[in-house]
Amino acid sequence: MSPDIRMEEDKVSTMDESSESSSSSSSPDTCTFCLEPIKQDAYLDQCFHSFCYNCITKWVNVLCDRQPISSIKCPLCKRENFSIIHSFHQNNFQRYYIKKDHPNRFPSVFLSKSWAFRRQCYHSTPAGILNSKLGIQFYWKNRIYRMKNIWLEDWLRREIQTLTENVDVDVIMHHILGVMDSFYKRLSFKNHAGGCERNRREFKALILDSVRPFIFDFSERFCDELELFLVSGLNIEAYDKLYQETVIHLP
Amino acid sequence: MQSSRARLFKEYKEVQREKSADPDIQLTCDESNIFKWSAFINGPSETPYEGGVFQLAFAIPEQYPLLPPQVRFLTKIFHPNVHFKTGEICLDILKNAWSPAWTLQSVCRAIIALMAHPEPDSPLNCDSGNLLRSGDHRGYKSMAKMYTKLAAMPKKA
């Protein structure tokens, strides 16, 4: 970023501080959305106010959800802005436009039906509605987990995005995949046929520990959902369809 | 969901830290539910609400701060922009002009400002709005003052 822009940014922040003397400590590096130090800083293109990339992305998605827009008012100064500048690397940066048909438009994962559906599942659908439809015991007894599930990565990414409300979750996804991998490896060494219920419990406990720092209260539900998805052997679309059909027939 | 909780926790800490910063606002969080808050605000001086203490109830949505908190008066108040029965508040920043830069504390301040400067052209309480719109300021003031005395002041023994 050029130094004059940086100065402008500082000037605006000090103005904010003087006008809101008694309010929350609005230091220049605090994101107005999460009130935490700004992570992956993203700037609005006109007023150069900065926010966490994830926070401002979510806000733009909320506004776009209400009506088609091509600009947003800055949450801090109300100035109209047309794009968001982020991911600086020396002289390079990326830019997302708010206008809907712009070729470099915002990635709006949270607007898509699939994410909204999963959010609803986690928030308001009771757990375990697919338990009776899928052969969980059969899966563990016959060690079907040895077969690779090619849809797992995409499924995990969507679930974690839904639950953390963050776009960039690949680190968490690879962490979970790593935990699963090492668990399967250990199982193949041990090779005890009778302990399938124990394997299942151990698997769930491991996953639970690995996801709790990221999704907190949703961890247990997530473990159940992960098991069901694996047991189902379905792709994401088919799995969602089965889920939806089951939800419709709930009493 | 998690981000709203984290942000509310930050606001809670800020409120605790600056408890005496604004003597007109006492903001507290429900002990068992961080999505439920309440506030006592002092009626602004040189208004018919002066001397009254008004209680507000906050219900905070899971998507906060992307969505505004729902705020209503629990204490009865005669004001053009407050529903007389439900306590619902008509204030643009709590609806379409919401910005995540607002906090619960600053929302309280905005409500105090609204008490001092009613907007009779978007009334939720038509009787109150009509008094002001027809220019009967004395009528509005005496009604508002009466309800302040009845509902927002300690009962005299």
Tab-separated table of C-alpha atoms in Angstrom:
chain	number	residue	atom	x	y	z
A	1	MET	CA	0.000	0.000	0.000
A	2	SER	CA	1.321	3.486	-0.699
A	3	PRO	CA	2.193	5.516	2.374
A	4	ASP	CA	-0.304	8.334	1.694
A	5	ILE	CA	-3.197	5.910	1.872
A	6	ARG	CA	-1.922	4.626	5.168
A	7	MET	CA	-1.833	8.210	6.482
A	8	GLU	CA	-5.396	8.802	5.375
A	9	GLU	CA	-6.412	5.692	7.268
A	10	ASP	CA	-4.718	6.878	10.441
A	11	LYS	CA	-6.282	10.287	10.157
A	12	VAL	CA	-9.765	8.836	9.895
A	13	SER	CA	-9.231	6.605	12.902
A	14	THR	CA	-8.023	9.411	15.115
A	15	MET	CA	-11.056	11.424	14.102
A	16	ASP	CA	-13.261	8.561	15.154
A	17	GLU	CA	-11.553	8.362	18.482
A	18	SER	CA	-11.946	12.023	19.263
A	19	SER	CA	-15.612	12.074	18.287
A	20	GLU	CA	-16.407	8.968	20.313
A	21	SER	CA	-14.181	9.593	23.263
A	22	SER	CA	-16.137	7.530	25.767
A	23	SER	CA	-16.945	4.641	23.443
A	24	SER	CA	-15.081	1.395	22.950
A	25	SER	CA	-11.391	1.800	22.365
A	26	SER	CA	-11.399	2.216	18.582
A	27	SER	CA	-7.719	1.757	17.950
A	28	PRO	CA	-6.835	1.746	14.256
A	29	ASP	CA	-6.209	-2.009	14.274
A	30	THR	CA	-9.492	-3.109	15.804
A	31	CYS	CA	-12.109	-4.498	13.456
A	32	THR	CA	-15.424	-2.794	13.991
A	33	PHE	CA	-17.291	-6.068	13.435
A	34	CYS	CA	-15.577	-8.489	15.801
A	35	LEU	CA	-13.839	-5.860	18.001
A	36	GLU	CA	-10.665	-7.887	17.726
A	37	PRO	CA	-7.366	-7.062	16.040
A	38	ILE	CA	-7.891	-7.088	12.300
A	39	LYS	CA	-7.126	-10.447	10.655
A	40	GLN	CA	-6.327	-10.596	6.908
A	41	ASP	CA	-6.922	-6.881	6.487
A	42	ALA	CA	-9.281	-5.775	3.753
A	43	TYR	CA	-9.852	-2.162	2.731
A	44	LEU	CA	-12.822	-0.396	1.221
A	45	ASP	CA	-11.789	1.300	-2.015
A	46	GLN	CA	-13.032	4.846	-1.327
A	47	CYS	CA	-12.665	5.579	2.367
A	48	PHE	CA	-9.858	3.061	3.055
A	49	HIS	CA	-11.361	1.911	6.308
A	50	SER	CA	-10.087	-1.560	7.088
A	51	PHE	CA	-11.745	-4.649	8.528
A	52	CYS	CA	-11.085	-8.366	8.799
A	53	TYR	CA	-11.521	-9.939	5.384
A	54	ASN	CA	-14.012	-12.455	6.760
A	55	CYS	CA	-16.043	-9.837	8.633
A	56	ILE	CA	-16.490	-7.415	5.761
A	57	THR	CA	-17.237	-10.297	3.367
A	58	LYS	CA	-20.048	-11.501	5.586
A	59	TRP	CA	-21.454	-7.987	5.861
A	60	VAL	CA	-21.434	-7.514	2.066
A	61	ASN	CA	-23.200	-10.837	1.688
A	62	VAL	CA	-25.875	-9.803	4.175
A	63	LEU	CA	-26.479	-6.551	2.295
A	64	CYS	CA	-26.528	-8.240	-1.120
A	65	ASP	CA	-28.979	-10.748	0.257
A	66	ARG	CA	-31.567	-8.009	0.853
A	67	GLN	CA	-31.430	-6.368	-2.570
A	68	PRO	CA	-29.144	-6.149	-5.578
A	69	ILE	CA	-26.552	-3.459	-4.931
A	70	SER	CA	-23.401	-2.244	-6.626
A	71	SER	CA	-21.901	-0.361	-3.693
A	72	ILE	CA	-21.935	-0.486	0.075
A	73	LYS	CA	-21.843	2.223	2.692
A	74	CYS	CA	-18.842	1.995	4.969
A	75	PRO	CA	-20.047	0.858	8.421
A	76	LEU	CA	-17.848	3.539	9.974
A	77	CYS	CA	-18.187	6.628	7.772
A	78	LYS	CA	-21.148	5.797	5.478
A	79	ARG	CA	-19.156	6.614	2.351
A	80	GLU	CA	-20.151	4.579	-0.726
A	81	ASN	CA	-17.576	1.968	-1.742
A	82	PHE	CA	-17.533	-0.216	-4.831
A	83	SER	CA	-14.941	-2.844	-4.090
A	84	ILE	CA	-12.860	-4.451	-1.395
A	85	ILE	CA	-9.107	-4.646	-1.657
A	86	HIS	CA	-7.365	-7.471	0.151
A	87	SER	CA	-4.501	-9.993	0.205
A	88	PHE	CA	-1.606	-7.590	-0.136
A	89	HIS	CA	1.693	-9.076	-1.134
A	90	GLN	CA	4.301	-6.438	-1.758
A	91	ASN	CA	2.959	-4.710	-4.880
A	92	ASN	CA	0.127	-7.133	-5.501
A	93	PHE	CA	-3.344	-7.195	-4.146
A	94	GLN	CA	-6.714	-8.688	-4.937
A	95	ARG	CA	-9.914	-6.823	-5.473
A	96	TYR	CA	-13.508	-7.958	-5.215
A	97	TYR	CA	-16.339	-5.903	-6.642
A	98	ILE	CA	-19.750	-5.641	-5.081
A	99	LYS	CA	-21.683	-5.274	-8.323
A	100	LYS	CA	-23.421	-8.519	-9.075
A	101	ASP	CA	-22.432	-9.174	-12.691
A	102	HIS	CA	-18.871	-7.943	-12.339
A	103	PRO	CA	-16.373	-10.590	-13.506
A	104	ASN	CA	-14.410	-10.261	-10.291
A	105	ARG	CA	-17.369	-10.379	-7.991
A	106	PHE	CA	-17.442	-11.425	-4.385
A	107	PRO	CA	-17.451	-15.140	-3.630
A	108	SER	CA	-20.788	-15.458	-1.944
A	109	VAL	CA	-20.686	-18.924	-0.450
A	110	PHE	CA	-22.952	-17.982	2.384
A	111	LEU	CA	-25.708	-17.001	0.009
A	112	SER	CA	-25.832	-20.348	-1.693
A	113	LYS	CA	-28.693	-22.677	-0.904
A	114	SER	CA	-26.472	-25.529	0.135
A	115	TRP	CA	-24.873	-23.530	2.976
A	116	ALA	CA	-28.162	-22.083	4.138
A	117	PHE	CA	-29.594	-25.594	4.225
A	118	ARG	CA	-26.752	-26.951	6.333
A	119	ARG	CA	-26.945	-24.004	8.708
A	120	GLN	CA	-30.595	-24.792	9.214
A	121	CYS	CA	-29.774	-28.484	9.789
A	122	TYR	CA	-27.326	-27.644	12.558
A	123	HIS	CA	-29.482	-25.013	14.176
A	124	SER	CA	-32.965	-26.463	14.069
A	125	THR	CA	-33.040	-30.071	12.907
A	126	PRO	CA	-32.756	-32.672	15.669
A	127	ALA	CA	-29.616	-34.816	15.647
A	128	GLY	CA	-29.541	-38.359	14.384
A	129	ILE	CA	-32.549	-38.269	12.072
A	130	LEU	CA	-30.691	-40.439	9.558
A	131	ASN	CA	-29.487	-42.985	12.118
A	132	SER	CA	-32.188	-45.526	11.335
A	133	LYS	CA	-31.748	-45.140	7.580
A	134	LEU	CA	-28.049	-45.870	7.443
A	135	GLY	CA	-26.148	-48.958	8.571
A	136	ILE	CA	-23.782	-47.437	11.106
A	137	GLN	CA	-22.972	-50.803	12.741
A	138	PHE	CA	-22.441	-52.404	9.349
A	139	TYR	CA	-19.998	-49.632	8.402
A	140	TRP	CA	-17.787	-50.142	11.432
A	141	LYS	CA	-18.075	-53.915	11.540
A	142	ASN	CA	-17.067	-54.353	7.934
A	143	ARG	CA	-14.442	-51.647	8.149
A	144	ILE	CA	-15.837	-49.770	5.198
A	145	TYR	CA	-13.776	-46.775	6.345
A	146	ARG	CA	-10.885	-48.356	4.502
A	147	MET	CA	-12.482	-47.177	1.270
A	148	LYS	CA	-11.558	-43.636	0.284
A	149	ASN	CA	-14.436	-41.176	0.196
A	150	ILE	CA	-13.751	-38.795	-2.686
A	151	TRP	CA	-16.414	-36.296	-1.638
A	152	LEU	CA	-15.153	-35.923	1.904
A	153	GLU	CA	-12.970	-32.837	1.338
A	154	ASP	CA	-15.722	-30.809	-0.264
A	155	TRP	CA	-18.214	-31.934	2.342
A	156	LEU	CA	-15.879	-31.036	5.208
A	157	ARG	CA	-15.135	-27.642	3.705
A	158	ARG	CA	-18.804	-26.808	3.431
A	159	GLU	CA	-19.618	-27.965	6.958
A	160	ILE	CA	-16.751	-26.043	8.530
A	161	GLN	CA	-17.585	-22.952	6.497
A	162	THR	CA	-21.157	-23.180	7.688
A	163	LEU	CA	-20.250	-23.645	11.322
A	164	THR	CA	-17.394	-21.148	11.579
A	165	GLU	CA	-18.973	-18.654	9.171
A	166	ASN	CA	-15.564	-18.293	7.597
A	167	VAL	CA	-14.668	-18.709	3.943
A	168	ASP	CA	-11.096	-19.804	4.343
A	169	VAL	CA	-11.232	-23.039	6.320
A	170	ASP	CA	-8.776	-25.259	4.453
A	171	VAL	CA	-6.422	-25.374	7.430
A	172	ILE	CA	-9.135	-26.802	9.669
A	173	MET	CA	-10.240	-29.194	6.941
A	174	HIS	CA	-6.721	-30.590	6.465
A	175	HIS	CA	-6.331	-30.859	10.204
A	176	ILE	CA	-9.445	-33.053	10.441
A	177	LEU	CA	-8.366	-35.123	7.441
A	178	GLY	CA	-4.967	-35.637	9.067
A	179	VAL	CA	-6.525	-36.825	12.319
A	180	MET	CA	-8.738	-39.245	10.394
A	181	ASP	CA	-5.840	-40.541	8.321
A	182	SER	CA	-3.610	-41.315	11.258
A	183	PHE	CA	-6.519	-43.000	13.031
A	184	TYR	CA	-7.157	-45.306	10.053
A	185	LYS	CA	-3.450	-46.088	9.810
A	186	ARG	CA	-3.336	-47.109	13.441
A	187	LEU	CA	-6.428	-49.295	12.967
A	188	SER	CA	-4.876	-51.136	10.061
A	189	PHE	CA	-1.906	-52.011	12.246
A	190	LYS	CA	-3.947	-53.219	15.197
A	191	ASN	CA	-6.403	-55.311	13.218
A	192	HIS	CA	-8.740	-56.368	16.032
A	193	ALA	CA	-12.017	-57.484	14.548
A	194	GLY	CA	-14.138	-57.528	17.676
A	195	GLY	CA	-13.599	-53.937	18.757
A	196	CYS	CA	-15.685	-52.144	16.199
A	197	GLU	CA	-17.778	-50.336	18.808
A	198	ARG	CA	-14.585	-49.301	20.530
A	199	ASN	CA	-13.076	-48.096	17.254
A	200	ARG	CA	-16.167	-46.058	16.647
A	201	ARG	CA	-15.984	-44.428	20.065
A	202	GLU	CA	-12.296	-43.727	19.669
A	203	PHE	CA	-12.856	-42.203	16.245
A	204	LYS	CA	-15.532	-39.874	17.560
A	205	ALA	CA	-13.479	-38.831	20.562
A	206	LEU	CA	-10.524	-37.972	18.326
A	207	ILE	CA	-12.608	-35.936	15.911
A	208	LEU	CA	-14.335	-34.205	18.799
A	209	ASP	CA	-11.013	-33.089	20.243
A	210	SER	CA	-9.719	-31.921	16.900
A	211	VAL	CA	-12.707	-29.729	16.012
A	212	ARG	CA	-13.701	-28.334	19.396
A	213	PRO	CA	-11.292	-25.367	19.273
A	214	PHE	CA	-12.973	-24.219	16.054
A	215	ILE	CA	-16.667	-24.991	16.329
A	216	PHE	CA	-17.244	-25.227	20.095
A	217	ASP	CA	-20.805	-26.272	20.927
A	218	PHE	CA	-21.372	-27.734	17.495
A	219	SER	CA	-18.535	-30.254	17.845
A	220	GLU	CA	-20.610	-33.230	18.970
A	221	ARG	CA	-23.263	-32.669	16.380
A	222	PHE	CA	-20.574	-32.283	13.748
A	223	CYS	CA	-19.044	-35.660	14.716
A	224	ASP	CA	-22.416	-37.336	14.323
A	225	GLU	CA	-22.945	-35.666	10.961
A	226	LEU	CA	-19.475	-36.643	9.788
A	227	GLU	CA	-20.068	-40.268	10.727
A	228	LEU	CA	-23.424	-40.281	8.968
A	229	PHE	CA	-21.931	-38.787	5.838
A	230	LEU	CA	-19.158	-41.390	5.793
A	231	VAL	CA	-21.558	-44.244	6.491
A	232	SER	CA	-23.941	-43.088	3.778
A	233	GLY	CA	-21.279	-43.396	1.076
A	234	LEU	CA	-23.273	-40.828	-0.869
A	235	ASN	CA	-22.044	-37.749	-2.673
A	236	ILE	CA	-22.981	-34.339	-1.269
A	237	GLU	CA	-26.003	-33.836	-3.474
A	238	ALA	CA	-27.472	-37.250	-2.764
A	239	TYR	CA	-26.758	-36.916	0.925
A	240	ASP	CA	-28.543	-33.547	1.091
A	241	LYS	CA	-31.472	-35.023	-0.782
A	242	LEU	CA	-31.773	-37.906	1.660
A	243	TYR	CA	-31.543	-35.425	4.529
A	244	GLN	CA	-34.204	-33.154	3.084
A	245	GLU	CA	-36.580	-36.026	2.452
A	246	THR	CA	-36.140	-37.213	6.005
A	247	VAL	CA	-36.733	-33.727	7.389
A	248	ILE	CA	-39.981	-33.407	5.454
A	249	HIS	CA	-41.312	-36.640	6.968
A	250	LEU	CA	-40.454	-35.674	10.535
A	251	PRO	CA	-43.507	-35.675	12.799
B	1	MET	CA	-23.203	-17.842	15.935
B	2	GLN	CA	-19.749	-18.141	17.469
B	3	SER	CA	-18.685	-14.765	16.138
B	4	SER	CA	-21.715	-13.110	17.715
B	5	ARG	CA	-20.912	-14.688	21.048
B	6	ALA	CA	-17.284	-13.565	20.884
B	7	ARG	CA	-18.289	-10.033	19.977
B	8	LEU	CA	-20.888	-9.850	22.787
B	9	PHE	CA	-18.273	-11.061	25.211
B	10	LYS	CA	-15.979	-8.257	24.041
B	11	GLU	CA	-18.759	-5.751	24.566
B	12	TYR	CA	-19.435	-7.209	27.998
B	13	LYS	CA	-15.800	-6.732	28.996
B	14	GLU	CA	-15.846	-3.192	27.629
B	15	VAL	CA	-18.981	-2.391	29.637
B	16	GLN	CA	-17.388	-3.792	32.799
B	17	ARG	CA	-14.214	-1.828	32.182
B	18	GLU	CA	-15.945	1.496	31.562
B	19	LYS	CA	-18.752	1.110	34.035
B	20	SER	CA	-18.580	4.719	35.187
B	21	ALA	CA	-17.878	6.208	31.738
B	22	ASP	CA	-21.519	7.044	31.100
B	23	PRO	CA	-23.526	7.499	34.315
B	24	ASP	CA	-26.786	7.692	32.328
B	25	ILE	CA	-26.525	4.102	31.098
B	26	GLN	CA	-26.404	0.894	33.121
B	27	LEU	CA	-26.081	-2.002	30.767
B	28	THR	CA	-26.184	-5.561	32.108
B	29	CYS	CA	-26.094	-8.977	30.549
B	30	ASP	CA	-28.367	-11.821	31.621
B	31	GLU	CA	-26.360	-14.157	33.824
B	32	SER	CA	-27.168	-17.301	31.919
B	33	ASN	CA	-27.713	-16.007	28.387
B	34	ILE	CA	-25.339	-13.662	26.617
B	35	PHE	CA	-27.994	-12.982	23.955
B	36	LYS	CA	-30.262	-11.279	26.517
B	37	TRP	CA	-29.309	-7.892	27.914
B	38	SER	CA	-31.107	-5.158	29.747
B	39	ALA	CA	-30.335	-1.534	30.424
B	40	PHE	CA	-31.463	1.246	32.722
B	41	ILE	CA	-31.178	4.658	31.124
B	42	ASN	CA	-31.762	8.035	32.712
B	43	GLY	CA	-34.230	10.342	30.997
B	44	PRO	CA	-32.279	13.209	29.415
B	45	SER	CA	-32.351	16.543	31.213
B	46	GLU	CA	-34.569	19.381	30.006
B	47	THR	CA	-37.042	16.868	28.610
B	48	PRO	CA	-40.274	15.573	30.124
B	49	TYR	CA	-38.376	12.344	30.844
B	50	GLU	CA	-35.898	14.027	33.196
B	51	GLY	CA	-35.638	12.290	36.552
B	52	GLY	CA	-37.083	9.044	35.213
B	53	VAL	CA	-35.238	5.769	34.930
B	54	PHE	CA	-36.288	3.643	31.960
B	55	GLN	CA	-35.620	-0.033	31.485
B	56	LEU	CA	-34.777	-1.433	28.063
B	57	ALA	CA	-34.747	-5.087	27.032
B	58	PHE	CA	-32.341	-6.311	24.347
B	59	ALA	CA	-32.824	-9.523	22.403
B	60	ILE	CA	-29.762	-10.153	20.284
B	61	PRO	CA	-29.974	-12.234	17.114
B	62	GLU	CA	-27.462	-14.985	16.421
B	63	GLN	CA	-26.194	-13.051	13.407
B	64	TYR	CA	-25.306	-10.006	15.503
B	65	PRO	CA	-23.607	-7.651	14.644
B	66	LEU	CA	-24.666	-8.291	11.064
B	67	LEU	CA	-28.247	-7.838	12.230
B	68	PRO	CA	-29.314	-5.212	14.789
B	69	PRO	CA	-30.398	-6.099	18.325
B	70	GLN	CA	-34.113	-5.969	19.050
B	71	VAL	CA	-34.686	-3.336	21.694
B	72	ARG	CA	-37.843	-2.316	23.489
B	73	PHE	CA	-38.840	-0.250	26.470
B	74	LEU	CA	-40.003	-2.276	29.455
B	75	THR	CA	-40.882	0.926	31.302
B	76	LYS	CA	-44.026	2.635	30.037
B	77	ILE	CA	-43.172	5.807	28.138
B	78	PHE	CA	-45.212	8.430	26.265
B	79	HIS	CA	-43.099	9.167	23.194
B	80	PRO	CA	-44.036	9.482	19.511
B	81	ASN	CA	-41.561	6.808	18.411
B	82	VAL	CA	-42.253	4.228	21.097
B	83	HIS	CA	-45.262	1.924	20.980
B	84	PHE	CA	-47.303	2.677	24.068
B	85	LYS	CA	-48.289	-0.943	24.731
B	86	THR	CA	-45.372	-3.034	23.500
B	87	GLY	CA	-42.489	-0.609	24.058
B	88	GLU	CA	-41.301	-1.193	20.476
B	89	ILE	CA	-38.967	1.563	19.265
B	90	CYS	CA	-39.032	3.165	15.817
B	91	LEU	CA	-35.452	4.125	15.170
B	92	ASP	CA	-33.759	3.846	11.776
B	93	ILE	CA	-30.472	2.519	13.149
B	94	LEU	CA	-32.328	-0.428	14.693
B	95	LYS	CA	-33.787	-1.259	11.270
B	96	ASN	CA	-32.462	-0.508	7.791
B	97	ALA	CA	-29.808	2.026	8.822
B	98	TRP	CA	-28.119	-0.473	11.138
B	99	SER	CA	-24.347	-0.617	10.955
B	100	PRO	CA	-22.205	-3.172	12.797
B	101	ALA	CA	-20.162	-0.250	14.106
B	102	TRP	CA	-22.889	0.321	16.691
B	103	THR	CA	-22.552	-1.392	20.028
B	104	LEU	CA	-25.192	-2.067	22.659
B	105	GLN	CA	-23.790	0.853	24.633
B	106	SER	CA	-23.972	3.242	21.685
B	107	VAL	CA	-27.477	2.012	20.858
B	108	CYS	CA	-28.474	3.083	24.383
B	109	ARG	CA	-27.017	6.496	23.676
B	110	ALA	CA	-28.960	6.708	20.425
B	111	ILE	CA	-32.166	5.892	22.313
B	112	ILE	CA	-31.446	8.638	24.855
B	113	ALA	CA	-30.928	11.016	21.927
B	114	LEU	CA	-34.247	9.886	20.449
B	115	MET	CA	-35.958	10.632	23.769
B	116	ALA	CA	-34.620	14.191	23.619
B	117	HIS	CA	-35.458	14.612	19.928
B	118	PRO	CA	-38.694	12.839	18.990
B	119	GLU	CA	-39.529	12.314	15.327
B	120	PRO	CA	-43.277	12.933	15.177
B	121	ASP	CA	-43.384	12.180	11.435
B	122	SER	CA	-42.815	8.463	11.922
B	123	PRO	CA	-44.947	7.805	14.968
B	124	LEU	CA	-45.599	4.492	16.692
B	125	ASN	CA	-47.636	6.353	19.287
B	126	CYS	CA	-50.049	8.410	17.176
B	127	ASP	CA	-51.560	10.349	20.082
B	128	SER	CA	-48.147	11.564	21.081
B	129	GLY	CA	-47.153	12.235	17.475
B	130	ASN	CA	-50.324	14.159	16.750
B	131	LEU	CA	-49.846	16.429	19.745
B	132	LEU	CA	-46.397	17.413	18.493
B	133	ARG	CA	-47.412	17.661	14.857
B	134	SER	CA	-50.292	19.968	15.691
B	135	GLY	CA	-47.880	22.148	17.642
B	136	ASP	CA	-49.268	21.349	21.082
B	137	HIS	CA	-45.885	21.047	22.752
B	138	ARG	CA	-47.297	21.826	26.157
B	139	GLY	CA	-49.842	19.015	25.838
B	140	TYR	CA	-47.161	16.542	24.776
B	141	LYS	CA	-44.839	17.593	27.567
B	142	SER	CA	-47.422	17.302	30.293
B	143	MET	CA	-48.567	13.852	29.107
B	144	ALA	CA	-44.980	12.622	28.817
B	145	LYS	CA	-44.140	14.058	32.218
B	146	MET	CA	-47.148	12.433	33.813
B	147	TYR	CA	-46.199	8.986	32.495
B	148	THR	CA	-42.589	9.533	33.554
B	149	LYS	CA	-43.826	10.216	37.072
B	150	LEU	CA	-46.221	7.289	37.041
B	151	ALA	CA	-43.946	4.663	35.546
B	152	ALA	CA	-40.308	5.735	35.695
B	153	MET	CA	-39.912	7.283	39.122
B	154	PRO	CA	-39.825	5.622	42.521
B	155	LYS	CA	-43.258	5.605	44.143
B	156	LYS	CA	-43.533	8.025	47.053
B	157	ALA	CA	-44.410	6.264	50.250
